[in-house]
Coordinates of C-alpha atoms and ligand atoms in Angstrom, one line a residue:
M219 CA 68.8 155.6 208.6
E220 CA 69.9 158.5 206.5
T221 CA 71.5 161.0 208.9
T222 CA 71.8 164.5 207.5
N223 CA 73.7 167.5 208.5
D224 CA 72.5 170.7 206.9
R225 CA 75.9 172.3 206.6
A226 CA 77.3 169.3 204.8
D227 CA 74.2 168.5 202.8
A228 CA 74.1 171.3 200.3
P229 CA 77.1 170.7 198.0
T230 CA 76.6 167.0 197.7
R231 CA 72.8 166.5 197.9
E232 CA 72.4 165.7 194.2
Y233 CA 75.2 163.2 194.1
R234 CA 74.2 161.6 197.4
R235 CA 70.7 161.1 196.1
A236 CA 72.0 159.4 193.0
V237 CA 74.3 157.1 194.9
T238 CA 71.8 156.3 197.6
S239 CA 69.1 155.6 195.2
R240 CA 71.4 153.3 193.3
W241 CA 72.1 151.3 196.4
N242 CA 68.5 151.3 197.4
D243 CA 67.3 150.2 194.0
R244 CA 69.8 147.3 194.1
D245 CA 68.7 146.4 197.6
R246 CA 65.0 146.6 196.8
R247 CA 65.5 144.4 193.7
N248 CA 67.3 141.9 195.9
R249 CA 64.6 141.8 198.6
D250 CA 61.9 141.4 195.9
H251 CA 63.9 138.7 194.3
D252 CA 60.8 136.5 193.7
F253 CA 59.8 138.8 190.9
Y254 CA 63.1 138.4 189.1
S255 CA 64.1 135.2 187.6
H256 CA 67.6 135.5 186.3
F257 CA 70.0 132.7 185.3
V258 CA 68.8 129.1 185.0
T259 CA 70.1 125.9 183.4
T260 CA 68.6 122.6 182.2
R261 CA 71.8 120.7 182.6
T262 CA 71.9 118.6 185.8
N263 CA 75.3 116.9 186.0
F264 CA 78.5 118.7 186.9
S265 CA 82.0 117.8 188.2
T266 CA 81.8 120.5 190.9
I267 CA 79.0 122.6 192.3
V268 CA 79.6 125.7 194.4
L269 CA 76.8 126.6 196.8
G270 CA 76.7 130.3 197.4
L271 CA 78.1 133.0 195.0
G272 CA 79.2 135.7 197.5
G273 CA 82.8 136.7 197.7
I274 CA 84.3 133.3 198.4
G275 CA 82.0 131.2 196.2
S276 CA 82.5 133.5 193.3
G277 CA 86.3 133.0 193.8
A278 CA 85.8 129.3 194.0
A279 CA 83.7 129.2 190.8
Y280 CA 86.4 131.1 189.0
W281 CA 89.3 128.9 190.1
L282 CA 87.3 125.8 189.5
S283 CA 86.4 127.0 186.0
R284 CA 90.0 127.4 185.1
R285 CA 90.5 123.7 185.4
Q286 CA 87.0 122.2 184.8
G287 CA 85.6 124.7 182.4
D288 CA 81.9 124.1 181.7
D289 CA 81.8 121.3 184.3
V290 CA 81.2 123.8 187.1
L291 CA 77.9 125.0 188.4
G292 CA 77.5 127.9 190.9
I293 CA 74.2 128.2 192.7
E294 CA 73.0 131.4 194.5
Q295 CA 69.8 131.8 196.5
F296 CA 69.4 135.5 195.8
P297 CA 70.2 137.6 192.7
L298 CA 73.9 137.8 192.0
G299 CA 75.5 140.8 193.7
H300 CA 72.8 141.0 196.4
L301 CA 73.4 142.9 199.6
R302 CA 72.2 140.4 202.2
G303 CA 75.5 138.6 202.8
G304 CA 79.0 139.6 203.8
S305 CA 80.8 140.6 200.6
E306 CA 79.2 143.5 198.8
D307 CA 80.5 147.1 199.2
H308 CA 83.1 149.1 197.4
S309 CA 86.0 148.2 199.6
R310 CA 87.6 145.7 202.0
I311 CA 91.0 146.0 203.6
I312 CA 93.8 143.8 202.1
R313 CA 97.0 143.6 204.0
L314 CA 100.1 141.5 204.6
S315 CA 100.1 142.7 208.2
Y316 CA 98.7 139.8 210.3
H317 CA 99.3 138.4 213.7
T318 CA 100.9 135.1 212.7
P319 CA 103.4 134.1 209.9
H320 CA 100.8 131.6 208.7
Y321 CA 98.3 134.3 207.8
V322 CA 101.1 136.6 206.4
E323 CA 102.1 133.8 204.1
L324 CA 98.5 133.2 203.0
A325 CA 98.1 137.0 202.5
K326 CA 101.1 136.9 200.1
Q327 CA 99.2 134.3 198.1
A328 CA 96.1 136.4 198.3
Y329 CA 97.8 139.2 196.5
A330 CA 99.1 136.8 193.9
A331 CA 95.6 135.4 193.3
W332 CA 94.1 138.9 192.8
E333 CA 97.0 139.7 190.4
Q334 CA 96.1 136.7 188.4
V335 CA 92.4 137.9 188.3
E336 CA 93.6 141.4 187.2
V337 CA 95.8 140.0 184.4
E338 CA 93.1 137.7 183.1
S339 CA 90.3 140.2 183.2
G340 CA 92.1 143.5 182.6
E341 CA 90.1 144.9 185.6
P342 CA 91.9 146.4 188.6
V343 CA 90.5 144.8 191.8
V344 CA 93.1 145.9 194.3
L345 CA 94.1 149.5 195.1
R346 CA 97.3 149.9 197.1
T347 CA 97.1 152.8 199.6
G348 CA 99.6 151.8 202.3
G349 CA 98.2 150.9 205.7
L350 CA 98.6 152.0 209.3
D351 CA 98.1 149.7 212.3
L352 CA 97.6 152.1 215.2
A353 CA 98.1 150.6 218.7
P354 CA 97.4 152.5 221.9
A355 CA 99.7 151.5 224.8
G356 CA 98.2 148.5 226.6
G357 CA 95.7 147.9 223.9
A358 CA 93.8 144.7 223.4
I359 CA 95.7 143.7 220.2
P360 CA 99.5 143.4 220.7
L361 CA 101.4 145.1 218.0
A362 CA 104.4 142.9 218.7
D363 CA 102.5 139.9 217.3
Y364 CA 102.2 141.7 214.0
T365 CA 105.8 143.0 213.9
D366 CA 107.1 139.5 214.8
A367 CA 105.0 137.8 212.1
L368 CA 106.0 140.3 209.5
T369 CA 109.7 140.0 210.4
R370 CA 109.6 136.2 210.4
S371 CA 107.9 136.4 206.9
A372 CA 110.5 138.9 205.6
V373 CA 107.9 141.6 205.0
A374 CA 109.2 145.1 205.3
Y375 CA 107.4 147.6 207.5
E376 CA 108.1 150.9 209.3
K377 CA 107.5 151.4 213.0
L378 CA 106.3 155.0 213.8
D379 CA 105.5 157.0 216.9
A380 CA 102.4 159.2 217.1
S381 CA 104.1 162.4 216.2
E382 CA 105.6 160.8 213.1
V383 CA 102.2 159.5 212.0
M384 CA 100.7 163.0 212.4
R385 CA 103.6 164.6 210.6
R386 CA 103.1 162.3 207.6
W387 CA 99.3 162.2 207.7
P388 CA 98.1 165.4 209.4
Q389 CA 94.5 164.1 209.2
W390 CA 95.3 162.2 212.5
R391 CA 95.1 163.4 216.1
L392 CA 96.8 160.9 218.3
P393 CA 97.9 160.8 221.9
D394 CA 101.6 160.2 222.5
H395 CA 101.2 156.6 223.7
V396 CA 100.0 155.4 220.3
E397 CA 102.5 153.4 218.3
A398 CA 102.0 152.4 214.7
I399 CA 103.3 150.2 211.9
Y400 CA 103.1 151.3 208.3
Q401 CA 103.1 148.6 205.6
E402 CA 103.2 149.9 202.0
K403 CA 101.4 147.0 200.3
T404 CA 98.2 147.4 202.4
G405 CA 95.2 148.7 200.4
L406 CA 91.7 147.9 199.5
A407 CA 90.2 145.1 197.6
M408 CA 87.3 146.5 195.4
A409 CA 84.8 144.0 196.8
S410 CA 81.7 144.3 194.5
R411 CA 83.9 144.8 191.5
A412 CA 86.1 141.8 192.4
N413 CA 83.0 139.6 192.8
D414 CA 81.6 140.6 189.5
T415 CA 85.0 140.0 187.9
H416 CA 85.3 136.5 189.4
R417 CA 81.8 135.6 188.1
A418 CA 82.4 137.1 184.7
L419 CA 85.7 135.1 184.3
A420 CA 84.0 131.9 185.6
R421 CA 81.3 132.3 182.9
S422 CA 83.8 133.1 180.2
N423 CA 85.6 129.8 181.1
G424 CA 82.3 128.0 180.6
A425 CA 80.9 127.7 184.2
T426 CA 77.2 128.0 184.6
L427 CA 76.0 130.3 187.4
V428 CA 72.4 130.3 188.4
D429 CA 70.7 132.6 190.9
N430 CA 67.4 133.0 192.7
E431 CA 67.7 129.2 193.4
P432 CA 68.0 128.3 197.1
V433 CA 69.6 124.9 197.8
V434 CA 67.1 123.1 199.9
S435 CA 68.6 119.6 200.2
I436 CA 72.1 118.0 200.0
R437 CA 72.7 114.3 200.1
E438 CA 76.0 112.4 199.6
S439 CA 75.5 109.0 198.1
G440 CA 78.4 106.8 197.0
S441 CA 80.7 108.9 194.8
E442 CA 78.1 111.5 194.1
V443 CA 76.5 114.5 195.8
E444 CA 72.9 115.3 195.1
V445 CA 72.1 119.0 195.4
V446 CA 68.4 119.9 195.2
T447 CA 67.2 123.5 194.8
E448 CA 63.7 124.9 194.9
T449 CA 63.4 124.3 191.1
A450 CA 65.9 121.6 190.1
S451 CA 68.0 118.6 191.2
Y452 CA 71.7 118.4 190.3
R453 CA 74.4 115.8 190.8
C454 CA 78.2 116.4 191.1
A455 CA 81.4 114.7 192.1
S456 CA 82.3 117.4 194.6
L457 CA 80.3 120.1 196.4
V458 CA 81.9 123.3 197.8
I459 CA 79.8 125.1 200.4
C460 CA 80.4 128.8 200.6
G461 CA 77.2 129.7 202.4
G462 CA 78.4 132.6 204.6
A463 CA 75.8 133.4 207.2
W464 CA 73.6 130.5 206.0
T465 CA 76.4 127.9 206.4
N466 CA 74.8 125.9 209.2
R467 CA 71.5 125.7 207.2
S468 CA 73.4 123.8 204.5
L469 CA 75.5 121.7 206.9
A470 CA 72.3 120.6 208.6
H471 CA 71.5 118.5 205.6
L472 CA 74.7 116.6 206.3
G473 CA 74.1 116.2 210.0
V474 CA 76.7 118.8 210.9
S475 CA 76.4 121.9 213.1
L476 CA 79.2 124.3 213.9
P477 CA 79.4 127.1 216.6
L478 CA 79.2 130.0 214.2
D479 CA 77.9 133.4 215.3
V480 CA 76.3 135.6 212.6
T481 CA 76.7 139.3 213.7
L482 CA 75.3 142.6 212.3
E483 CA 78.2 144.9 211.6
H484 CA 78.1 148.6 210.7
V485 CA 80.0 150.9 208.4
V486 CA 79.5 154.7 208.0
Y487 CA 80.5 156.9 205.1
T488 CA 81.0 160.5 206.1
I489 CA 81.6 163.7 204.2
P490 CA 85.1 165.1 204.9
D491 CA 85.9 168.8 205.2
M492 CA 88.4 168.6 202.4
A493 CA 88.0 165.6 200.0
L494 CA 91.6 165.9 198.8
D495 CA 92.9 165.1 202.4
F496 CA 91.2 161.7 202.2
H497 CA 92.2 160.8 198.6
P498 CA 93.7 157.3 198.4
T499 CA 97.1 158.8 197.5
R500 CA 97.1 160.9 200.7
F501 CA 95.3 158.8 203.3
P502 CA 96.2 155.2 204.0
V503 CA 93.8 152.4 205.1
W504 CA 94.0 152.1 208.9
I505 CA 93.1 149.8 211.8
W506 CA 92.9 150.9 215.5
M507 CA 94.3 147.9 217.3
D508 CA 92.2 147.9 220.5
E509 CA 88.9 146.9 221.9
P510 CA 86.8 148.6 220.5
C511 CA 88.6 148.1 217.2
F512 CA 87.8 150.6 214.5
Y513 CA 89.1 150.7 210.9
G514 CA 88.8 152.9 207.9
F515 CA 89.4 153.8 204.3
P516 CA 90.2 156.8 202.1
I517 CA 87.5 158.0 199.7
F518 CA 86.6 155.2 197.4
G519 CA 83.4 154.3 195.6
E520 CA 81.4 156.9 197.4
P521 CA 82.2 160.6 197.7
A522 CA 82.9 160.0 201.4
V523 CA 85.3 158.5 204.0
K524 CA 84.4 155.0 205.2
T525 CA 84.9 154.2 208.9
A526 CA 83.7 151.0 210.7
W527 CA 83.8 149.2 214.0
D528 CA 85.0 145.7 213.9
R529 CA 82.9 143.3 215.9
C530 CA 80.4 146.0 217.0
G531 CA 77.6 143.7 216.1
W532 CA 75.2 141.6 217.9
V533 CA 74.1 138.1 217.0
T534 CA 71.4 138.0 214.4
D535 CA 69.6 135.7 212.0
P536 CA 70.4 136.3 208.3
D537 CA 66.8 135.8 207.2
T538 CA 65.2 138.2 209.7
R539 CA 68.1 140.7 210.3
S540 CA 67.5 144.4 210.1
F541 CA 68.8 146.5 207.2
E542 CA 68.3 149.7 209.2
P543 CA 71.6 151.1 210.7
D544 CA 71.6 151.3 214.4
A545 CA 71.8 155.0 215.5
E546 CA 73.9 154.3 218.6
T547 CA 76.4 152.3 216.8
V548 CA 76.7 154.9 214.1
A549 CA 77.2 157.6 216.7
R550 CA 80.0 155.6 218.4
I551 CA 81.8 155.2 215.2
R552 CA 81.5 159.0 214.5
R553 CA 82.8 159.8 218.0
F554 CA 86.0 157.9 217.3
A555 CA 86.3 159.8 214.0
A556 CA 85.6 163.2 215.7
E557 CA 88.3 162.5 218.2
H558 CA 91.1 161.1 215.9
L559 CA 90.2 162.2 212.4
P560 CA 88.5 165.6 213.0
G561 CA 88.3 166.6 209.3
S562 CA 86.6 163.4 208.2
D563 CA 83.0 164.0 209.3
R564 CA 80.9 166.9 208.3
G565 CA 77.8 164.6 208.2
V566 CA 76.8 161.1 207.3
H567 CA 76.6 160.3 203.6
L568 CA 75.5 156.7 204.0
A569 CA 75.4 154.2 206.9
K570 CA 74.7 150.5 206.4
N571 CA 75.1 147.1 207.9
C572 CA 76.5 143.8 206.8
L573 CA 77.0 140.2 208.2
Y574 CA 80.0 138.6 209.8
T575 CA 80.1 134.8 210.2
L576 CA 82.4 134.3 213.1
T577 CA 84.1 131.2 214.4
P578 CA 84.9 131.3 218.1
D579 CA 88.7 131.7 217.5
R580 CA 88.1 133.9 214.5
D581 CA 90.2 131.5 212.3
F582 CA 88.8 130.3 209.0
I583 CA 87.3 127.0 208.3
L584 CA 88.7 125.6 205.1
D585 CA 88.3 121.9 205.0
R586 CA 86.3 118.8 204.0
V587 CA 82.9 118.8 205.8
P588 CA 83.2 116.3 208.7
G589 CA 81.7 112.9 208.0
T590 CA 81.7 113.5 204.2
E591 CA 84.0 112.4 201.3
H592 CA 83.1 114.9 198.6
V593 CA 81.8 118.0 200.3
F594 CA 84.1 120.9 201.2
M595 CA 83.5 124.2 202.9
A596 CA 84.9 127.7 203.7
V597 CA 83.9 130.1 206.4
G598 CA 85.6 133.5 206.4
A599 CA 85.3 134.5 210.1
G600 CA 84.8 138.2 209.3
H601 CA 88.1 138.9 207.7
A602 CA 88.3 136.8 204.5
F603 CA 87.5 139.1 201.7
K604 CA 91.1 139.8 201.1
F605 CA 91.6 136.1 200.8
A606 CA 88.5 135.4 198.7
S607 CA 90.4 134.6 195.5
V608 CA 93.1 132.5 197.1
I609 CA 90.5 130.6 199.2
G610 CA 88.7 130.0 196.0
R611 CA 91.8 128.5 194.5
L612 CA 92.4 126.3 197.6
L613 CA 88.8 125.1 197.5
S614 CA 89.3 124.2 193.9
E615 CA 92.3 122.1 194.8
L616 CA 90.5 120.4 197.6
A617 CA 87.5 119.6 195.4
I618 CA 89.6 118.4 192.4
D619 CA 92.8 117.0 194.0
G620 CA 91.6 116.2 197.5
T621 CA 94.5 118.3 199.0
A622 CA 95.6 121.9 199.0
S623 CA 98.9 123.5 198.0
F624 CA 98.9 125.6 201.2
D625 CA 99.1 124.3 204.8
L626 CA 95.5 124.4 206.0
S627 CA 96.2 123.4 209.6
G628 CA 94.4 125.6 212.1
F629 CA 91.5 125.9 209.6
E630 CA 90.1 122.4 210.2
A631 CA 86.3 122.0 210.5
D632 CA 86.7 119.5 213.4
R633 CA 89.4 121.4 215.4
A634 CA 88.9 121.2 219.1
I635 CA 87.2 124.6 219.7
L636 CA 84.6 123.8 217.0
T637 CA 83.6 120.6 218.8
E638 CA 83.2 122.2 222.3
P639 CA 79.6 122.6 223.5
D640 CA 80.1 126.2 224.6
P641 CA 83.4 127.5 223.2
V642 CA 85.1 130.6 224.6
R643 CA 84.8 133.4 222.0
S644 CA 88.0 135.4 221.3
Y645 CA 87.6 137.7 218.3
M646 CA 90.5 140.1 218.8
V647 CA 93.1 139.3 216.1
Ligands
FAD802 C1 81.1 145.3 207.3 C2 82.1 144.2 206.9 C3 83.4 144.6 206.8 C4 84.4 143.7 206.4 N1 85.7 144.1 206.2 C5 86.6 143.3 205.8 C6 87.9 143.7 205.4 O1 88.2 144.9 205.5 N2 88.8 142.8 204.9 C7 88.5 141.5 204.8 O2 89.3 140.8 204.3 N3 87.3 141.0 205.1 C8 86.3 141.9 205.6 N4 85.1 141.4 205.9 C9 84.8 140.0 205.9 C10 84.5 139.5 204.5 O3 83.8 140.4 203.7 C11 83.8 138.1 204.6 O4 84.6 137.2 205.3 C12 83.6 137.5 203.2 O5 83.2 138.4 202.3 C13 82.6 136.4 203.3 O6 82.3 135.8 202.1 P1 81.4 134.6 201.9 O7 81.4 134.2 200.5 O8 81.7 133.5 202.9 O9 79.9 135.1 202.4 P2 78.8 135.8 201.5 O10 79.4 136.9 200.7 O11 77.7 136.2 202.5 O12 78.3 134.7 200.5 C14 77.5 133.6 200.9 C15 76.5 133.3 199.8 O13 75.9 132.0 200.0 C16 74.6 132.2 199.5 N5 73.9 131.0 200.1 C17 73.8 130.6 201.4 N6 73.0 129.5 201.5 C18 72.6 129.2 200.3 C19 71.7 128.2 199.8 N7 71.1 127.3 200.6 N8 71.5 128.2 198.4 C20 72.0 129.1 197.6 N9 72.8 130.1 198.0 C21 73.1 130.2 199.3 C22 74.2 133.5 200.1 O14 73.0 134.0 199.6 C23 75.4 134.3 199.9 O15 75.3 135.0 198.6 C24 84.1 142.3 206.2 C25 82.7 141.9 206.4 C26 81.8 142.9 206.7 C27 80.3 142.4 206.9

């Protein structure tokens, strides 16, 4: 859906057409992937294979390649950088502000992992904007969990009332009962650029990355794992599954099925009245801590402000899902913006959807696949982009050393809730 607004259309029409056609071209190329054969290899034995080269798999390929060089193979079913999964857009929120000290500590390591990527590549992949967590009184997400976790992890933050938020960022219209915390390290991870950077670094370390090659069979036999694609058969000492929305398809080859919900989530880019008001130096990343939960970004990557609704989506199938934005969902997101960020929306620049892969408790899975010796996996539960590099590092440790340097308790693949026949879903974190 391309929603237009005549008033807003005129000054930006040229640029919008260029940007939109760039995305459309990339998308069309991805959907017609049979016509494009990209990267292949004739080598068949590797120390580690990474299945899936989205956000997390690209991170894993990079961190593995730092230790195993050309003994790493990454396999992607679509063209690299495709738009069918969960990791491609200009921006994802990165923040220390989380509801438990465990996540805050992991987030500290996430920043360190991205810094390593920036140093090694010379490419910036994180932009610090500062971040607001905005909590209406009695909202569904308790702000106290966040302030407690930050305090216990010795992370500085400011507590602000609604009038102070509006004094510092006059873009906001907030009722008196809204409280906020501001954390200065919050910002955005430049998702597509970071994925490209991970893959470029992995290749420069010697890793082989192939695409347009769906994995169709996985078999563990003795100390080896056999990974068969539509065109080749490979062997490795360890396999890392980073399959996103297709995770259960891969796990089925190993006799495992997990209660994962794949949902279709929407983001909307709108044209602001005054672009400068939403420049990253003037407008922080934000999250509305309630049900429904909205979040948003300053202008970045598109000439427009990005606003989204966390967990607005309905369960879908990654192979048959729609790419068409849902008009009602887009309208609901815009109503929030009209109420609280009145200068942010003179018309829609771009609306699109993307996939979450949710666990019932919304915690990650980062573990050995149950019943296997040499197969590991990660599931991002709809909030893992900020962690894509550090999760890649932890997966590399699991695959090579058998243990990780960070406490992964709570992220087990066989934790109680993942073994229940009909687990209760609680997605608000
Ligand atoms: C709209 C939206 C907003 C989000 N916002 C944030 C945010 O602000 N902050 C944040 O931290 N996170 C955010 N997330 C979540 C985050 O982006 C995801 O958790 C993360 O990117 C998932 O990465 P992934 O590698 O697991 O999945 P994907 O990127 O989908 O990668 C999985 C890959 O595996 C490949 N694959 C699967 N099966 C096979 C096979 N059999 N053979 C070969 N290849 C295969 C797929 O083609 C795909 O490329 C958001 C997600 C969405 C959709």
